[in-house]
XYZ file of C-alpha atoms in Angstrom:
648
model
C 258.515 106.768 -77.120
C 259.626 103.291 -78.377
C 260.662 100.861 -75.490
C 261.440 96.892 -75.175
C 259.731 94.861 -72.803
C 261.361 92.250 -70.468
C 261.033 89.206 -70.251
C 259.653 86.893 -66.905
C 219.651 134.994 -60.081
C 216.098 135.177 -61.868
C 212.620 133.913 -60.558
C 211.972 130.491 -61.593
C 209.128 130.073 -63.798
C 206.382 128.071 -61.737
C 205.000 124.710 -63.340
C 201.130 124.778 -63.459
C 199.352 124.411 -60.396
C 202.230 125.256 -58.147
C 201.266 127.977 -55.850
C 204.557 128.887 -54.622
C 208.058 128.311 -54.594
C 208.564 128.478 -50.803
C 209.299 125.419 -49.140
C 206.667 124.203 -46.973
C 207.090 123.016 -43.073
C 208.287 119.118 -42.789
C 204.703 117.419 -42.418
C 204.058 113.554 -41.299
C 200.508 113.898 -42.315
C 199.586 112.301 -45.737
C 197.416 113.787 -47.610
C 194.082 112.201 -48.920
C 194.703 112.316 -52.362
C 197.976 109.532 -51.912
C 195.180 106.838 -51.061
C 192.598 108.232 -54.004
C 193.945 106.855 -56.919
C 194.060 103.151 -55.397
C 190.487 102.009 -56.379
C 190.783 103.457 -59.548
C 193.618 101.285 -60.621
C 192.682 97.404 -59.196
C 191.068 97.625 -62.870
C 194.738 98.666 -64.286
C 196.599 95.850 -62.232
C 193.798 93.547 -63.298
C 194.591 93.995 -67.120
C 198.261 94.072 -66.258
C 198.446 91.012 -65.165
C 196.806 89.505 -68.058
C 199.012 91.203 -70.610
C 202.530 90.398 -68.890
C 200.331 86.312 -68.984
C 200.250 87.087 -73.013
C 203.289 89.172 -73.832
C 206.301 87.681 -72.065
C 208.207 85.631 -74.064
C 208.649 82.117 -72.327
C 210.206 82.124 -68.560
C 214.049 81.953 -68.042
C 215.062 78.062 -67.455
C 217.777 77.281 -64.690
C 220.181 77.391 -67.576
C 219.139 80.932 -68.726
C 219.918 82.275 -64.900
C 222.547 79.509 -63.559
C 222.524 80.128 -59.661
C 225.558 82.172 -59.181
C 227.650 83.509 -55.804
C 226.467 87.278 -55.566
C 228.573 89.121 -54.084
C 225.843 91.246 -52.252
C 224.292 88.486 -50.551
C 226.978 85.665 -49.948
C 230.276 85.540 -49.235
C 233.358 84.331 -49.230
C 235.568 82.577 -46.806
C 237.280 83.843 -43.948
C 238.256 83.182 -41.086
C 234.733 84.929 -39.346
C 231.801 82.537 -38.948
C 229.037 84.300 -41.386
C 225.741 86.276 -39.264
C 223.531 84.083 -41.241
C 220.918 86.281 -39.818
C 221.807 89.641 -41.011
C 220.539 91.090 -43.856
C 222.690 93.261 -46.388
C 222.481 96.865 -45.850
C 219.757 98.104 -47.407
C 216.906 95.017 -48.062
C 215.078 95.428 -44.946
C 214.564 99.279 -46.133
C 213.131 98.037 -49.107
C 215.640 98.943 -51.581
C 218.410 96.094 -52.962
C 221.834 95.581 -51.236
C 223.932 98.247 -50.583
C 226.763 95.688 -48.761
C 229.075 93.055 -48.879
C 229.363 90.863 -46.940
C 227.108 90.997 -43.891
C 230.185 92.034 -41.287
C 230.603 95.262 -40.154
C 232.419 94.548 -36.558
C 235.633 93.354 -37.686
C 238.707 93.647 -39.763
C 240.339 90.714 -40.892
C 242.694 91.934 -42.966
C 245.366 94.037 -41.691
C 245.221 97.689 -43.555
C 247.457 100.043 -43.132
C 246.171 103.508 -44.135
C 248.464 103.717 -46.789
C 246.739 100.719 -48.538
C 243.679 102.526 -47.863
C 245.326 105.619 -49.488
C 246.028 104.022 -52.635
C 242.615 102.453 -53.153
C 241.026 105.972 -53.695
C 240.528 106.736 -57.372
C 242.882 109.405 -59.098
C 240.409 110.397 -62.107
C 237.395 109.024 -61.151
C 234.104 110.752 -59.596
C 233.765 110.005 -55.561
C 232.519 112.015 -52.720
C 235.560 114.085 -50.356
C 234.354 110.890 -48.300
C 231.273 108.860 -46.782
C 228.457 106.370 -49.084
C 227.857 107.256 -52.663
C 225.797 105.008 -54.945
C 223.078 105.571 -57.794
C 223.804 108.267 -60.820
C 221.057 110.656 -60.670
C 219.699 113.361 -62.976
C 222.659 113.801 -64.931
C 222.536 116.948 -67.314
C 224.371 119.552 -69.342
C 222.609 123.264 -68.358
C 224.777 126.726 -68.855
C 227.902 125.700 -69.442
C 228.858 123.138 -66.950
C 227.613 119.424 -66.683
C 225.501 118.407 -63.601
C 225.940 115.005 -61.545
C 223.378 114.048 -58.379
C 224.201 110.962 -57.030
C 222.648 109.032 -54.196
C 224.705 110.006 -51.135
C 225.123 109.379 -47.038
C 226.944 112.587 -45.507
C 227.138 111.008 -42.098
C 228.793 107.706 -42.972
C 230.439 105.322 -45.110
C 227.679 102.893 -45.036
C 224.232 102.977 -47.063
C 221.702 105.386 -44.931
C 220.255 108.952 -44.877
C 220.370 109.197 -48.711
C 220.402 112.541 -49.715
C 221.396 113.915 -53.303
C 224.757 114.896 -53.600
C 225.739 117.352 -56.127
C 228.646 117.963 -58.379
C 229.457 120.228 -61.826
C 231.928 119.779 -64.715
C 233.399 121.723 -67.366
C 234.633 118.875 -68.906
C 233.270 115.670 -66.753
C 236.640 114.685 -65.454
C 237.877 117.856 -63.241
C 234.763 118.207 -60.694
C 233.605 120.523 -58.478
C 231.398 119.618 -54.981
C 228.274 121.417 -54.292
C 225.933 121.886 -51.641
C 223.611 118.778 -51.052
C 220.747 119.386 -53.522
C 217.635 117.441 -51.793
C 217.683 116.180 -48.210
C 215.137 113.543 -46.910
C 212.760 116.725 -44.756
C 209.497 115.503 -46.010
C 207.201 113.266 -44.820
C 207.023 111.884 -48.843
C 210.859 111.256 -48.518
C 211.079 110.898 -45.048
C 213.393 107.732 -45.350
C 215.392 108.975 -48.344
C 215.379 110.735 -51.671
C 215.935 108.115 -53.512
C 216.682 107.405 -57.692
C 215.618 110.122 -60.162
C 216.043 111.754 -63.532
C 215.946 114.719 -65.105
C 214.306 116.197 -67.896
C 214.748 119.505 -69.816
C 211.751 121.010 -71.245
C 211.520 122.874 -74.560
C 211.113 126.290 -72.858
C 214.347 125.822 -70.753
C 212.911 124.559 -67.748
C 214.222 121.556 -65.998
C 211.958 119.180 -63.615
C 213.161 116.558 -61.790
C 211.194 113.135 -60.743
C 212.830 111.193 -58.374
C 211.253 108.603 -55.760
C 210.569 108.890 -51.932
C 210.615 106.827 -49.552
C 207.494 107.935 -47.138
C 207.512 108.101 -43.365
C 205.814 104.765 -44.233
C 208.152 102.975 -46.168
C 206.020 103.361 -49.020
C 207.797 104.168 -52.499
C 206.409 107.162 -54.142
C 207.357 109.582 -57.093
C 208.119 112.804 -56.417
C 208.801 115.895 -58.358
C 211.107 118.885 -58.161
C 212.625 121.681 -59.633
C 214.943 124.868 -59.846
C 214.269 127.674 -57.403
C 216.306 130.014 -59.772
C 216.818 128.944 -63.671
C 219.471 131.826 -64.069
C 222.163 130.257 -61.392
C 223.849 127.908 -63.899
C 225.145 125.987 -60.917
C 221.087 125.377 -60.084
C 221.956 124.857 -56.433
C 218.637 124.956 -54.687
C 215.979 122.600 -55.727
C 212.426 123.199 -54.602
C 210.107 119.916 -54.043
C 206.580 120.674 -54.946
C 204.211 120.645 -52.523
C 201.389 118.780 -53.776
C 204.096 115.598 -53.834
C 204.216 113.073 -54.653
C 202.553 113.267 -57.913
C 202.983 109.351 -58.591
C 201.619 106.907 -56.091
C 202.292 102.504 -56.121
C 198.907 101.514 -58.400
C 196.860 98.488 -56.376
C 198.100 95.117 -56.538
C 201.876 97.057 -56.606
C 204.164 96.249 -53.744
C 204.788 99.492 -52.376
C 208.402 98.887 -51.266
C 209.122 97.565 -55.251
C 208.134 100.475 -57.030
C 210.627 103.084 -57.827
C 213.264 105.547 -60.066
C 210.958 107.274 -62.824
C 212.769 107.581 -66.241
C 213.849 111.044 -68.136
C 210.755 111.973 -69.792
C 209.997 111.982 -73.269
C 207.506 113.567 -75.368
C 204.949 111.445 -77.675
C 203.290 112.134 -81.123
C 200.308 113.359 -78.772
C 202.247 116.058 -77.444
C 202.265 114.301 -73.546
C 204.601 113.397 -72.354
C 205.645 109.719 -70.977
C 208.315 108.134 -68.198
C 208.613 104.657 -66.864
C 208.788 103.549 -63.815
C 209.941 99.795 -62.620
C 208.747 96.884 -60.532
C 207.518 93.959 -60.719
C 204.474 91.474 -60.685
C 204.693 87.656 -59.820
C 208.175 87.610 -60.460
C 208.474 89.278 -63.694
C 210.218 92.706 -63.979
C 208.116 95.135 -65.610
C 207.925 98.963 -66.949
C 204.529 101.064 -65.831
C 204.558 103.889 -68.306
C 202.718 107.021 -67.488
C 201.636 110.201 -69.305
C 201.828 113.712 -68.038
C 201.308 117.427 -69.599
C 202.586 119.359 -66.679
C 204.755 117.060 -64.631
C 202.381 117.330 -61.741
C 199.568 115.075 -62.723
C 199.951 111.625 -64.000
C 197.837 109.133 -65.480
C 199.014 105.595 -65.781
C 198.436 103.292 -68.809
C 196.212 100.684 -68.909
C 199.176 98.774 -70.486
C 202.695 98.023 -70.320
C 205.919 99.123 -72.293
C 206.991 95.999 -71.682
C 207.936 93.025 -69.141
C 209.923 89.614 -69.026
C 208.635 86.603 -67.171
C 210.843 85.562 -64.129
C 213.509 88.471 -64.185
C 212.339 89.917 -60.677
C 212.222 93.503 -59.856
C 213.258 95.959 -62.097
C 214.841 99.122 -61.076
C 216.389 101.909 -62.825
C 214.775 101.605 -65.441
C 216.243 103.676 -68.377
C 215.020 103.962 -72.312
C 216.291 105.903 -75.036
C 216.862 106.039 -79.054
C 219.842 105.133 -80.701
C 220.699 106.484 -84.448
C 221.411 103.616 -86.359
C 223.071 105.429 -89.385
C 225.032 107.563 -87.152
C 227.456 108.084 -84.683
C 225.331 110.930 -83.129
C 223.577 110.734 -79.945
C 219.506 111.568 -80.217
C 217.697 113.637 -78.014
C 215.103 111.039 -75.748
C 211.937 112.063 -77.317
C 213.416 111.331 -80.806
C 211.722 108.736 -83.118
C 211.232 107.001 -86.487
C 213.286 106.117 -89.582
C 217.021 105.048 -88.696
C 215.969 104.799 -85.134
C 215.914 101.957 -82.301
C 215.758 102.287 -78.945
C 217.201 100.876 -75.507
C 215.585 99.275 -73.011
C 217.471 98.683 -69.715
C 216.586 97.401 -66.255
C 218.498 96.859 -63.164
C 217.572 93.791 -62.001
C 217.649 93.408 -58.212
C 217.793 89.896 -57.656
C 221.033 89.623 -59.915
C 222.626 92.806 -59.165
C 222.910 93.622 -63.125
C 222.565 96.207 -65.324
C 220.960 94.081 -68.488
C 219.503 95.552 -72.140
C 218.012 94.605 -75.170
C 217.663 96.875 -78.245
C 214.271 96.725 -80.093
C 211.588 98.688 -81.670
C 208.980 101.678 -79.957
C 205.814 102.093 -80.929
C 204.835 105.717 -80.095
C 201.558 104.828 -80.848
C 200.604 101.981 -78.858
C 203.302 102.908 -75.912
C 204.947 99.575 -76.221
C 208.630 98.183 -76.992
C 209.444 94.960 -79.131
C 212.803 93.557 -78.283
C 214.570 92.762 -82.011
C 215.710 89.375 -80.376
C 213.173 88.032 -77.876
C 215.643 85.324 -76.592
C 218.086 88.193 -75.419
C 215.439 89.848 -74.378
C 215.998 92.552 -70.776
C 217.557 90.411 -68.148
C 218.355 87.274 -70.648
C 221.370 88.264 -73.268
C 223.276 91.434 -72.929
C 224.402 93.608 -69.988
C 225.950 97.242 -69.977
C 229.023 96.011 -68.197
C 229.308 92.260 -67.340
C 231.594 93.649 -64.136
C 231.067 95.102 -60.754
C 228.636 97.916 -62.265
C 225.083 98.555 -61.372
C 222.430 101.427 -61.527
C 223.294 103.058 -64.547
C 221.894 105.940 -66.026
C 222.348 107.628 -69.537
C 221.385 111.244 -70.435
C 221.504 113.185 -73.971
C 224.185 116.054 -74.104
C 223.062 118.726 -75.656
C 226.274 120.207 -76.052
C 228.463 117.915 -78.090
C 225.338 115.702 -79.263
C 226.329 112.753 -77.650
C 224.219 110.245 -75.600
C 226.585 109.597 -72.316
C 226.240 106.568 -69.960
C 227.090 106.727 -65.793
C 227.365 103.884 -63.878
C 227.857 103.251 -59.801
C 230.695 100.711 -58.715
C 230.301 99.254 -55.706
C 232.348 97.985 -52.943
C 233.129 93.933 -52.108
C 234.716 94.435 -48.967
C 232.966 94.585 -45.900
C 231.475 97.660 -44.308
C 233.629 97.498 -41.635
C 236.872 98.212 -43.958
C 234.876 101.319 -45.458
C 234.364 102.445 -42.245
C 237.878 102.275 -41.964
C 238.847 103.694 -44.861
C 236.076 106.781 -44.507
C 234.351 106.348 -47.786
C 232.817 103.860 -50.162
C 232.222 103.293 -53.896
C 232.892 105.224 -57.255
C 231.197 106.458 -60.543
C 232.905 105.212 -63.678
C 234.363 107.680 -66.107
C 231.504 108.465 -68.165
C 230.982 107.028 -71.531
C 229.492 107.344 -75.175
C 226.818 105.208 -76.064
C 226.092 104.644 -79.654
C 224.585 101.822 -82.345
C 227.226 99.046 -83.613
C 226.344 99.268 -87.032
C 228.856 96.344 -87.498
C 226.936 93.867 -85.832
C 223.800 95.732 -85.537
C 222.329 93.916 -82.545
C 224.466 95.580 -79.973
C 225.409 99.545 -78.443
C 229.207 100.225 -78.158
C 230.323 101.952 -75.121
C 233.851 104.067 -75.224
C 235.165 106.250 -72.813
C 234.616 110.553 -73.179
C 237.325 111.130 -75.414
C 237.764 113.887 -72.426
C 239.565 111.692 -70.525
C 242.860 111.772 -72.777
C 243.484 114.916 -71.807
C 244.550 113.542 -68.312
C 247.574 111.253 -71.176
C 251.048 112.171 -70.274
C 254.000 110.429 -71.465
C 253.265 107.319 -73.489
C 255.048 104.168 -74.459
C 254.689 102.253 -77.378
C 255.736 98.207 -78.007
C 255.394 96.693 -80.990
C 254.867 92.961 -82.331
C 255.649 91.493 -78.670
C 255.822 87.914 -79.304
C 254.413 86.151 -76.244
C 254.427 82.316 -76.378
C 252.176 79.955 -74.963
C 252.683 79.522 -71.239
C 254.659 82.703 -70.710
C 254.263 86.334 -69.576
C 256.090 89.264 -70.755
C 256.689 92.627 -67.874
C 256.258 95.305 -69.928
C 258.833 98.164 -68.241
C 256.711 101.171 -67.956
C 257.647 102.770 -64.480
C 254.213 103.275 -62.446
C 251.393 101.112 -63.303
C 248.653 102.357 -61.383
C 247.330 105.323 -63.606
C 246.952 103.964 -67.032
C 245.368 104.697 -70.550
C 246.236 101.316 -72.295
C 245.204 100.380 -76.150
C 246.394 96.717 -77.275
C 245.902 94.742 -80.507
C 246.638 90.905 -80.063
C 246.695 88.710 -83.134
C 247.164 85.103 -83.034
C 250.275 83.595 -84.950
C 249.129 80.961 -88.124
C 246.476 81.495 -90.487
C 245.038 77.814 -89.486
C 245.264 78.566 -85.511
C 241.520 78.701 -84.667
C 240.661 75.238 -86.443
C 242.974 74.054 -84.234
C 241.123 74.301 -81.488
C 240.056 70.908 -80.438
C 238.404 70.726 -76.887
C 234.827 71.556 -76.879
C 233.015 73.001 -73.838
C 229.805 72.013 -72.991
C 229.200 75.471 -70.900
C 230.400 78.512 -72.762
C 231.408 81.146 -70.040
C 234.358 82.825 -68.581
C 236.910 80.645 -66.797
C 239.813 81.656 -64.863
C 242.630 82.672 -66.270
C 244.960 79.319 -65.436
C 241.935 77.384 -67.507
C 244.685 76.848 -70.458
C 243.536 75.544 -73.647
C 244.599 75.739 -77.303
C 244.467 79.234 -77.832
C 244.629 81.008 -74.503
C 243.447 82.891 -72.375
C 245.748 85.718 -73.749
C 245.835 89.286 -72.187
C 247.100 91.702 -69.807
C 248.342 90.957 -66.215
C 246.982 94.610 -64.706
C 248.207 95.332 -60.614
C 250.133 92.728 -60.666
C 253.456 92.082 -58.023
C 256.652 91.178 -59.698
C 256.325 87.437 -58.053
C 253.051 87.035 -59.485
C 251.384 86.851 -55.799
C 248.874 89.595 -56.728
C 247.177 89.840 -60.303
C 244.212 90.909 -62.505
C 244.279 88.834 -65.361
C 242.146 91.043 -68.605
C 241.618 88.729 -71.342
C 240.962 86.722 -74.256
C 239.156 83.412 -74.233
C 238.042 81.646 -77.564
C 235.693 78.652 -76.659
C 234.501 75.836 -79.111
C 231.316 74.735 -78.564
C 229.854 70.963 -79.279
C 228.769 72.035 -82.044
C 231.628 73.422 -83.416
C 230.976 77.340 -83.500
C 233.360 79.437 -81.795
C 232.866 81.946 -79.635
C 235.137 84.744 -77.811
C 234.828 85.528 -74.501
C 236.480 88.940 -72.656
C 237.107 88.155 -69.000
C 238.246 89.618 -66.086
C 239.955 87.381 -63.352
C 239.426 88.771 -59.824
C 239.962 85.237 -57.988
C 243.618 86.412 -57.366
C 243.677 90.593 -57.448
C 243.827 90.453 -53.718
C 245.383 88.427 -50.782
C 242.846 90.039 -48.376
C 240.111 86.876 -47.656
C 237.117 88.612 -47.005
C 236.948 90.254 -49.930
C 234.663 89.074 -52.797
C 236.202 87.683 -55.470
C 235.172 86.483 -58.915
C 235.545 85.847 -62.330
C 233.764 88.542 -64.376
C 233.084 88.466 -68.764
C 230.665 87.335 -71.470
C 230.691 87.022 -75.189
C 232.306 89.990 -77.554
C 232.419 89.589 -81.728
C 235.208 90.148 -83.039
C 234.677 90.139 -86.615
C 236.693 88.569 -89.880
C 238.339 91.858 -90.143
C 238.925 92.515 -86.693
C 241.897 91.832 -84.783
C 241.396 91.324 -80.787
C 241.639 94.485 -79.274
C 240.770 95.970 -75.890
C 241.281 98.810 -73.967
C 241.659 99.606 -70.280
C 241.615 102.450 -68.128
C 243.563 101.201 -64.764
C 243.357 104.112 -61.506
C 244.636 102.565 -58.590
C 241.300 99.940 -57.216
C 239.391 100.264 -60.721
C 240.015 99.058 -64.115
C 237.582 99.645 -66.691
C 238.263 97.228 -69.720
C 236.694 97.244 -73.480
C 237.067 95.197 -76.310
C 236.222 95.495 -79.602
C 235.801 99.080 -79.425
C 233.244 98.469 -76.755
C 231.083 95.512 -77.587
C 231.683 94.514 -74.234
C 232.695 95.945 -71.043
C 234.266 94.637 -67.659
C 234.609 96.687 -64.858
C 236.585 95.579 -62.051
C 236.925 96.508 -58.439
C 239.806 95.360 -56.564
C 241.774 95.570 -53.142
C 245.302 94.656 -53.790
C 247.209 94.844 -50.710
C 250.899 94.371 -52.230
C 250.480 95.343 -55.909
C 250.596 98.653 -55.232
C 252.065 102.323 -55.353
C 255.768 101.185 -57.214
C 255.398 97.434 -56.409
C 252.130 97.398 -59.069
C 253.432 96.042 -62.326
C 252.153 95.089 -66.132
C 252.828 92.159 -68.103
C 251.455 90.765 -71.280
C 250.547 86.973 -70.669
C 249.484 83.903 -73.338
C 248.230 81.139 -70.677
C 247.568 78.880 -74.591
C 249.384 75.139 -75.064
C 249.182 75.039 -78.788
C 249.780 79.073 -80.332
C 252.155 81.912 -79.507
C 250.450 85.760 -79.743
C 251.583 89.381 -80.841
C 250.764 92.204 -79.091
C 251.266 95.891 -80.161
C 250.283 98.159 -77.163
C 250.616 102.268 -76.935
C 250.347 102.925 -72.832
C 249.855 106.567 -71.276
C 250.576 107.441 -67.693
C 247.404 109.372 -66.512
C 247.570 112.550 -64.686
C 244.852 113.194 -61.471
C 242.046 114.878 -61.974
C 241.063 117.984 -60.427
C 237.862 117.408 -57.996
C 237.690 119.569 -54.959
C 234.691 121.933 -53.488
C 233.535 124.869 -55.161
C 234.957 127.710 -54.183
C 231.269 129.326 -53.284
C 233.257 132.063 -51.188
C 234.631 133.815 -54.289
C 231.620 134.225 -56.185
């Protein structure tokens, strides 16, 4: 439709060694054999420390990690003095933030639970209610797709993390399970943490995934199917002898966690990562296994970055770079790099580099040491963390999950009954345009949730305006836009350098912009999400474009955390500027350039919403006028509701 805009049940086959699939009596005794292996590796941790001396390229400066306002950590004002002496949720339990901002007493902001209502997701993966964070173990087995996820069933607040469960025909419609793992061990005692999961050539699945002991120490543990034939795999059994992986010497035991999917080397072991860190540089141990339940580490690393900080899940996998196909993880040679990604803890970001694996010597080469892990590019330069990718089998696709978090306070997910959201998954795969960057896109599964769609064509929108785009609802959307920028000349006009090269807000006007989308905005402007455009000149001349996401005025609500989110996309001398979003209701996931980069945004708006939620197209430039051409879908719900267990 054209439109006008206007204007203002078998036996599980047992791994080796495992005497029996019967679950053994909740123990706080540690065995011996946790402490054996800890004079045996002060030599590893020796040599370790030498090679991360001679293999890390030089440390960040200041200007490579500019101190920034996280929002796990600090916060913004209010009118509450701060608990300066609280800690986040989370940090004293040895694991990284799980809140923001340190209140969880009060309310400042006056909800209604129709606000709350609306902020709940429409199409997107979240528990019936209660804490959800990390994607675990993601897989495609039988006929339906598999999603554990780190999860509280007694409260909306980070604690008790168990594994929740879900399955998929399709990944959109899902279906709750029965918690898969529950902390009843003394080797997970205080939480099964991150995992991953790995399918083995003779059909078997294991799963490694770390503990927290009755100690607080962190510890890898393994586990597995109790029936292979139940293609819903609802019970897990957690081998006995665990945990098979124990923190080396000279390892902080609280910084050493969430093993890797496994993959298979020339040698026929097979290797996983796990992350930490040593004198402030993140790092990946790498260890080899034939049987999942004994592990040796190497005396090396895969790889490490001077002054990133802790490194946590960890993931690495191959990329095709002559095709469009995803590769199985154990897949290498000709045509092939591979991804290395970290979440670093101290930022809160989900950074990667692509570079080169040597099978031989168990090491990875970034192909641009100064955008090396945790220097150049992240997954999703947004509110986005803990991401994990796994290889579908089914449709040969490599497909990417990430956790977004909350930036309210605890107190308002208390009140609401439930916190955070996985994003809709996506497709990972080599930019052979560029060739020094993965493109991310959406599961072309999710347009099947289109409706009715609009179309607008050649909007002119001059400098300093905005155009309201008359779509009816605005809070479910599939949106595609191309912008181009009126006059063959218009980018040498761009006079006014910037020393600093980064995303500004959206009333920073210069030249050419910022130009974009208005997403959840009111009529009067009050409340808006600015998604946009910004082409920066630097002092020496180059240009560079920036996508950016304005938070700073999505929400009239003071204590939540607001920011302005983005880094640097290419758009190409064939390109026009194009981008993407997926809006439903509190999230908007946005990609340009078919997924060079990617925002994701988390917002609280408390009077853009329901019918009051609008869309405009805005050019905030003094010097150029813009044309957009835009196709927009409503977006039905998704179906996700329990499994109906009581009429198999």
């Amino acid at each position: 439709m054209q439109n006008s805009p206007s204007h203002t049940n078998a036996p599980y086959t047992l791994l080796p060694e495992d005497p029996s699939p019967a679950r053994p009596p909740a123990s706080s005794r540690r065995p011996v054999k946790v402490f054996a292996a800890t004079a045996a590796s002060v030599v590893f941790l020796t040599s370790l420390v030498m090679l991360i001396v001679n293999q890390s390229p030089e440390t960040p400066t200041e200007s490579d990690h500019p101190p920034r306002s996280d929002p796990l950590t600090s916060r913004a004002t209010t009118s509450f003095s701060r608990d300066a002496g609280r800690l986040p949720t989370g940090v004293s339990q040895g694991v990284s933030a799980k809140s923001y901002p340190s209140v969880r007493d009060r309310l400042s902001y006056n909800w209604t639970n129709a606000m709350f209502a609306w902020q709940r997701t429409a199409f997107h993966f979240q528990p019936e209610k209660n804490w959800m964070n990390d994607p675990d173990g993601p897989l495609y087995y039988m006929g339906w797709y598999h999603l554990f996820y780190q999860y509280n069933p007694d409260s909306a607040v980070w604690g008790n993390i168990t594994w929740g469960h879900a399955v998929s025909k399709d990944l959109i419609h899902w279906l709750y399970l029965p918690l898969a793992m529950v902390p009843d061990r003394w080797f997970d005692a205080g939480g099964v943490w991150t995992g991953s999961a790995t399918l083995l050539p003779d059909g078997r699945i294991v799963i490694l995934y770390t503990g927290d002991t009755d100690e607080s120490i962190q510890v890898q543990n393994l586990a597995y199917p109790a029936n292979l034939s139940d293609p819903l795999l609802i019970e897990w059994v957690k081998y006995p002898d665990n945990p098979v992986i124990v923190p080396p010497a000279g390892i902080n035991p609280e910084e050493f966690r969430d093993p890797t999917t496994a993959w298979m080397g020339p040698d026929g072991t097979w290797r996983i990562l796990v992350g930490s860190k040593v004198d402030g540089s993140g790092i990946a141990l790498i260890y080899q296994t034939s049987n999942f339940t004994a592990f040796e580490a190497q005396p090396g690393l895969l790889h490490a970055v001077n002054g990133t900080g802790m490194w946590e899940c960890v993931d690495f996998y191959p990329v095709s770079t002559n095709s469009s196909n995803g590769l199985e993880t154990s897949v290498v040679g000709p045509g092939v790099k591979h991804v290395l990604k970290a979440s670093l803890d101290d930022l809160k970001k989900d950074y990667y580099a692509i570079g080169t694996y040597d099978p031989v010597s168990d090491t990875w080469t970034p192909d641009d040491p100064e955008a090396d892990v945790g220097m150049g590019l992240q997954v999703d330069y947004g509110r986005y963390y803990a991401s994990k990718t796994f290889f579908d089998q089914n449709t040969g696709r490599r497909i990417l999950w990430g956790w977004i978090n909350e930036t309210d306070t605890d107190y308002d997910d208390l009140a609401k009954g439930w916190a955070s959201v996985q994003t809709i998954p996506r497709v990972v795969t080599f930019d052979n345009k560029t060739g020094s960057n993965i493109l991310e896109w959406p599961v072309e599964e999710v347009e099947s949730l289109r409706l009715n769609s609009t179309e607008f064509d050649d909007i002119l929108v001059e400098a300093g305006s905005a155009v309201l785009l008359d779509i009816g609802m605005a809070t479910q959307l599939d949106i595609s836009v191309e912008f181009e920028i009126e006059g063959s000349d218009a980018l040498e006009a761009l006079e006014e350098p910037e020393a600093i090269i980064e995303c500004a807000t959206a009333q920073n006007r210069t030249t050419l912009g910022p130009f974009g989308l208005l997403v959840l905005a009111d009529k009067s402007l009050s409340e808006l999400t600015p998604i946009y455009f910004h082409i920066a000149k630097s002092t020496n001349g180059s240009l560079t474009t920036l996508f950016c996401a304005d938070e700073t005025r999505s929400s009239k609500a003071l204590e939540v955390f607001k920011k302005v989110y983005g880094g640097p996309v290419a758009v190409l001398d064939d390109e026009k500027f194009t981008m993407r979003l997926l809006v439903d209701h509190s999230i908007i996931e946005s990609f340009a350039q078919g997924g060079r980069t990617v925002i994701t945004s988390r917002i609280y708006p408390t009077e853009a919403i329901y019918g009051a939620a609008k869309l405009f197209l805005f050019n905030n430039a003094t010097g150029v006028n813009v044309t957009a051409s835009l196709e927009i879908w409503q977006m039905n719900s998704a179906f996700i509701r329990p499994f109906p267990l009581e009429e198999m």
